[in-house]
Amino acid sequence: MDMNAYLSMFIDESNDHLQSLNENLLRLEGEPEDLSIVQNIFRSAHTLKGMSATMGYEDLAALTHEMENVLDLVRNSKLKMDSFIFDTLFKGLDALEAMVQDVVNGGTGKADVTSIVSALQSIFSGEHKQAESDQKAAAAGNSTNADKPILLLDEYQTSVLKQSIDSGHQAYHIHVTIREDCLLKAVRAYMVFNLLEAHGEIVKSEPSVQDLEQEKFDRSFTVFTITQTKLEDLQTQIMNVSEVESAVVTLLDEESLHLLSTPTANQQAEAEVKKAKEEVAAAIAVVEKKEEAKAPAVVAPRKEAPAQAAPAAVNRTIRVDIDRLDTLMNLFSELLIDRVRLEQLSSEIKRNDLTETVEHMTRVSTDLQNIVLKLRMVPVDSVFNRFPRMIRDLAKSLDKKIELVITGADTELDRTVIDEIGDPLVHLLRNSVDHGIETVEERIAAGKSEVGTIFLRAYHSGNHVFIEVEEDGRGINQERVLKTAIKNGVVTEDEAKKLSSDEINMLIFAAGFSTAEKISDISGRGVGLDVVRSKITSLGGNVTIDSAFGRGTKFSVQLPLTLSIISAMLIKLGSEKYAIPLSSIVETSIIRRSQILNVHGNLMIEFRNTVIPLVSLSRVLETPDFNDSAEEETEIVVVRKGEKWAAVTVDEFIGQNEIVLKTLGKYLTNIEAISGATILGDGQVALIIDPNALIK
Amino acid sequence: MGEELKVIVFALAEEEYGIEVDKVRTIERMSPITRVPKTAAFIKGVMNLRGVVVPVVDLRGRFGLPEQEPTDNSRIIVVAVDDLEVGFIVDSANDVIDIDTDNIDSPPEIVGGVKAKYLHGIAKLGDSRLLIMLNLVEVLNKNEIEQLMQLEG
């Protein structure tokens, strides 16, 4: 799967969460009693954890998980914050930042965070007072060791070597010295690497590959390698590289490994850790390109560009203030008006060079228009494409069989909405997997196919985008929901009796509500549907549930389009122009007056063997210079609202067009049958018809 | 001496009015206005102001004065109060002046047919020139518009 598509998004979001974590932690330090801040921190950490795990950055996820554990105690008032906890959390944040930065630079976000993790664990288990002094001692020990040029292995490398030894490979420690009079030391080093690479895999080198390449070493370097080749053969072959003075090859066993990876290695001077990290990152940048890299931390210099730490091909993006984009867009529409004027002028003046220039300008500005209009719009796919993997992993861990069907992934949404909608959708999907879809046995017992299906749909409708998460699982057990709600004090028993079925379903969105009998790492710890709802509400949307017990549940998220481009049919009513969103148009056609039926005073027409109401748009909009009743033949647009259809009479079709939705502002609100406005190419404003309002 | 107040001066039905300059976004010549159905009669519709859709109100109509066809002198003054942005059609607008706030008196009971609540005060300029300072918050009061709509509907 191509991770790059949403790597930049992960980076953006991670940075946001880290930023908010930092700010909130600082705030909390000022007001340690304010548990609402802890909630915020917890949520950010929780999301960051989820995102990191989805993206496969286990170290990030693991560290966040430990931080989350501590925060969970704090927010449940089981632990009081003190300076050590703050320090450790901040340290953790710094490490997270470094890891994300590593990802930005094309690395894998791996880092040795054992010390922070153990500190966090000690806080979690309540032993941190002791750990504090331990750490101080360790730090003191460190400073004396710091200058020692001993090559130490981090935990990861140790385990790689250990595994190789266990599986019958040889691990060697090779110390190569190059002759003093050697002219191209880097080349010799490269030749040695090349040779070792041909026989096996290199785990670590000192100095790092980059340094070796840039000749940043004296005469000797050390390499850890895994190979099948015998010690003597290896030595001979290395010695065969010209200008190599000596090659000391030592076979490693578990004991020597242990010595090389003393615990203090974990708390080595920062420089050492950093160096190792960079190196691993560089290595992985290369290894990732190999399909079957068993051990991900293996240095594998490639022939043409040995271990050049080129950042991986991340989509390079910059974030732009949305307001600036708005301004850009508005200025651009102004330019379009001038363009139309210029076109008119040039057609009047009829001078060749002027016409050519204007034509050229027209082409350029058309391209420019496309780009400007689309700047803010992002296909919802950039959120959706992380879900298949997530569902797969969730299904696996829960031992369920689930198929995810995504439709409408090309539906475009405003970037601001895209940025925010990811988390709520993750929660809804997790809820569907965890609470909705049954286990294989349950499904068979219920007479369903053993594979559960989750539909994830996105589509435009009028001035909104709908995102639906629907599954064919067990549906909401209203009895249990009520019981839990009463137990948790969400509703009283009296209130419960009066609730409608829909209202009972909505209870699962109540704060502090969870039907999960045990806390699983999938549904999280109470970071639940209430957060989802408040998030969606804050975006100006809403979420509804449709559930049938035993048959499944559908979450429907309705999101507003503050700004969006939609396809619309432009129509004329006399001198006025209007736009009807294409998404709600079924068909356009022409009818004769004689085809119009009168049913109890209501005008109807027969359309596809059913009778549907006929709405006169000019009457609804009270157009001053057009009235369809005078026409013998009239154009109609058949629109739909869910299952209901209606035919709308118009004067004339102008054609299909991409239009930019604009609001009418706060002064004009709730105008009947009008959902917004758009600016046409000639600079005039056209109103957008809300077809839903035409269907009663 | 009180504070200096910079004011945009415009004419409406033989009277001179003033709006503080910091409430005025821009002054535009008449441009095409798209009618918005089912709104109060004085709401002429919406216009495109450099890519932003702005509602346009005929200030004569808003004050219950007889409306007239726009002339070459007609202007649309776009004002912004809180997050409301509205364009006013006025007979002409061509002056920016400084007024000493000491010279602004609270509005008398009856002034030129315009209800006192739309007025912020009367500024005396020289001997015979009076400037009516508008109370934009009241002019843009939406509750009142809704009441008007109901009366008309």
PDB file of C-alpha atoms in Angstrom, chain A residues 330-331 333-334 337 576-578 619-624 662-669 671-672 674 677-679 683-687, chain B residues 32-39 42-43 45-55 57 62 83-86 139-142 145-146:
ATOM      1  CA  ASN A 330     -12.159  36.402  -4.454  1.00  0.00           C
ATOM      2  CA  LEU A 331      -9.483  38.377  -6.230  1.00  0.00           C
ATOM      3  CA  SER A 333     -13.178  36.041  -9.549  1.00  0.00           C
ATOM      4  CA  GLU A 334     -12.642  39.767  -9.966  1.00  0.00           C
ATOM      5  CA  ILE A 337     -14.909  39.709 -14.688  1.00  0.00           C
ATOM      6  CA  GLU A 576     -32.752  35.562 -14.089  1.00  0.00           C
ATOM      7  CA  LYS A 577     -30.287  32.722 -13.841  1.00  0.00           C
ATOM      8  CA  TYR A 578     -30.320  29.984 -11.236  1.00  0.00           C
ATOM      9  CA  ARG A 619     -44.121  30.804  -9.039  1.00  0.00           C
ATOM     10  CA  VAL A 620     -42.026  29.638  -6.082  1.00  0.00           C
ATOM     11  CA  LEU A 621     -39.415  32.289  -6.810  1.00  0.00           C
ATOM     12  CA  GLU A 622     -41.934  34.939  -7.872  1.00  0.00           C
ATOM     13  CA  THR A 623     -39.956  35.808 -10.974  1.00  0.00           C
ATOM     14  CA  PRO A 624     -40.979  39.167 -12.398  1.00  0.00           C
ATOM     15  CA  LYS A 662     -21.035  30.831  -1.531  1.00  0.00           C
ATOM     16  CA  THR A 663     -23.255  31.670   1.360  1.00  0.00           C
ATOM     17  CA  LEU A 664     -25.641  34.576   1.242  1.00  0.00           C
ATOM     18  CA  GLY A 665     -24.121  35.876   4.429  1.00  0.00           C
ATOM     19  CA  LYS A 666     -25.661  36.377   7.828  1.00  0.00           C
ATOM     20  CA  TYR A 667     -27.980  39.169   6.801  1.00  0.00           C
ATOM     21  CA  LEU A 668     -30.022  36.962   4.507  1.00  0.00           C
ATOM     22  CA  THR A 669     -30.776  33.706   6.243  1.00  0.00           C
ATOM     23  CA  ILE A 671     -34.466  32.172   2.258  1.00  0.00           C
ATOM     24  CA  GLU A 672     -37.041  29.676   1.089  1.00  0.00           C
ATOM     25  CA  ILE A 674     -32.436  29.045  -1.903  1.00  0.00           C
ATOM     26  CA  ALA A 677     -25.256  31.613  -4.305  1.00  0.00           C
ATOM     27  CA  THR A 678     -22.527  31.368  -6.839  1.00  0.00           C
ATOM     28  CA  ILE A 679     -20.705  33.831  -9.029  1.00  0.00           C
ATOM     29  CA  GLY A 683     -19.325  38.272 -12.517  1.00  0.00           C
ATOM     30  CA  GLN A 684     -23.027  38.141 -11.805  1.00  0.00           C
ATOM     31  CA  VAL A 685     -24.454  36.355  -8.823  1.00  0.00           C
ATOM     32  CA  ALA A 686     -26.746  33.395  -9.466  1.00  0.00           C
ATOM     33  CA  LEU A 687     -28.747  31.832  -6.681  1.00  0.00           C
TER      34      LEU A 687
ATOM     35  CA  PRO B  32     -25.742  44.317 -11.330  1.00  0.00           C
ATOM     36  CA  ILE B  33     -27.835  43.063  -8.445  1.00  0.00           C
ATOM     37  CA  THR B  34     -29.399  39.640  -8.344  1.00  0.00           C
ATOM     38  CA  ARG B  35     -32.888  39.609  -6.912  1.00  0.00           C
ATOM     39  CA  VAL B  36     -33.395  37.286  -3.946  1.00  0.00           C
ATOM     40  CA  PRO B  37     -36.960  35.996  -3.816  1.00  0.00           C
ATOM     41  CA  LYS B  38     -39.201  36.296  -0.793  1.00  0.00           C
ATOM     42  CA  THR B  39     -37.294  38.985   1.006  1.00  0.00           C
ATOM     43  CA  PHE B  42     -36.100  47.096   0.408  1.00  0.00           C
ATOM     44  CA  ILE B  43     -33.676  44.183   0.048  1.00  0.00           C
ATOM     45  CA  GLY B  45     -30.793  41.364  -3.745  1.00  0.00           C
ATOM     46  CA  VAL B  46     -27.166  40.368  -3.737  1.00  0.00           C
ATOM     47  CA  MET B  47     -24.143  41.643  -5.588  1.00  0.00           C
ATOM     48  CA  ASN B  48     -20.690  40.313  -6.286  1.00  0.00           C
ATOM     49  CA  LEU B  49     -18.165  42.335  -4.360  1.00  0.00           C
ATOM     50  CA  ARG B  50     -14.833  41.023  -5.537  1.00  0.00           C
ATOM     51  CA  GLY B  51     -15.889  37.428  -5.110  1.00  0.00           C
ATOM     52  CA  VAL B  52     -17.948  37.891  -1.975  1.00  0.00           C
ATOM     53  CA  VAL B  53     -21.723  37.770  -2.209  1.00  0.00           C
ATOM     54  CA  VAL B  54     -23.046  40.841  -0.414  1.00  0.00           C
ATOM     55  CA  PRO B  55     -26.705  41.668   0.213  1.00  0.00           C
ATOM     56  CA  VAL B  57     -30.381  47.181   0.798  1.00  0.00           C
ATOM     57  CA  ARG B  62     -35.280  50.723   4.582  1.00  0.00           C
ATOM     58  CA  ASP B  83     -20.060  39.902  11.109  1.00  0.00           C
ATOM     59  CA  LEU B  84     -22.824  41.416   9.024  1.00  0.00           C
ATOM     60  CA  GLU B  85     -21.783  42.868   5.712  1.00  0.00           C
ATOM     61  CA  VAL B  86     -24.386  44.819   3.791  1.00  0.00           C
ATOM     62  CA  VAL B 139     -30.477  49.861  10.667  1.00  0.00           C
ATOM     63  CA  LEU B 140     -29.218  46.302  10.295  1.00  0.00           C
ATOM     64  CA  ASN B 141     -31.461  44.928  13.044  1.00  0.00           C
ATOM     65  CA  LYS B 142     -32.637  41.617  11.718  1.00  0.00           C
ATOM     66  CA  ILE B 145     -36.678  43.009   9.251  1.00  0.00           C
ATOM     67  CA  GLU B 146     -38.363  39.748  10.110  1.00  0.00           C
TER      68      GLU B 146
END
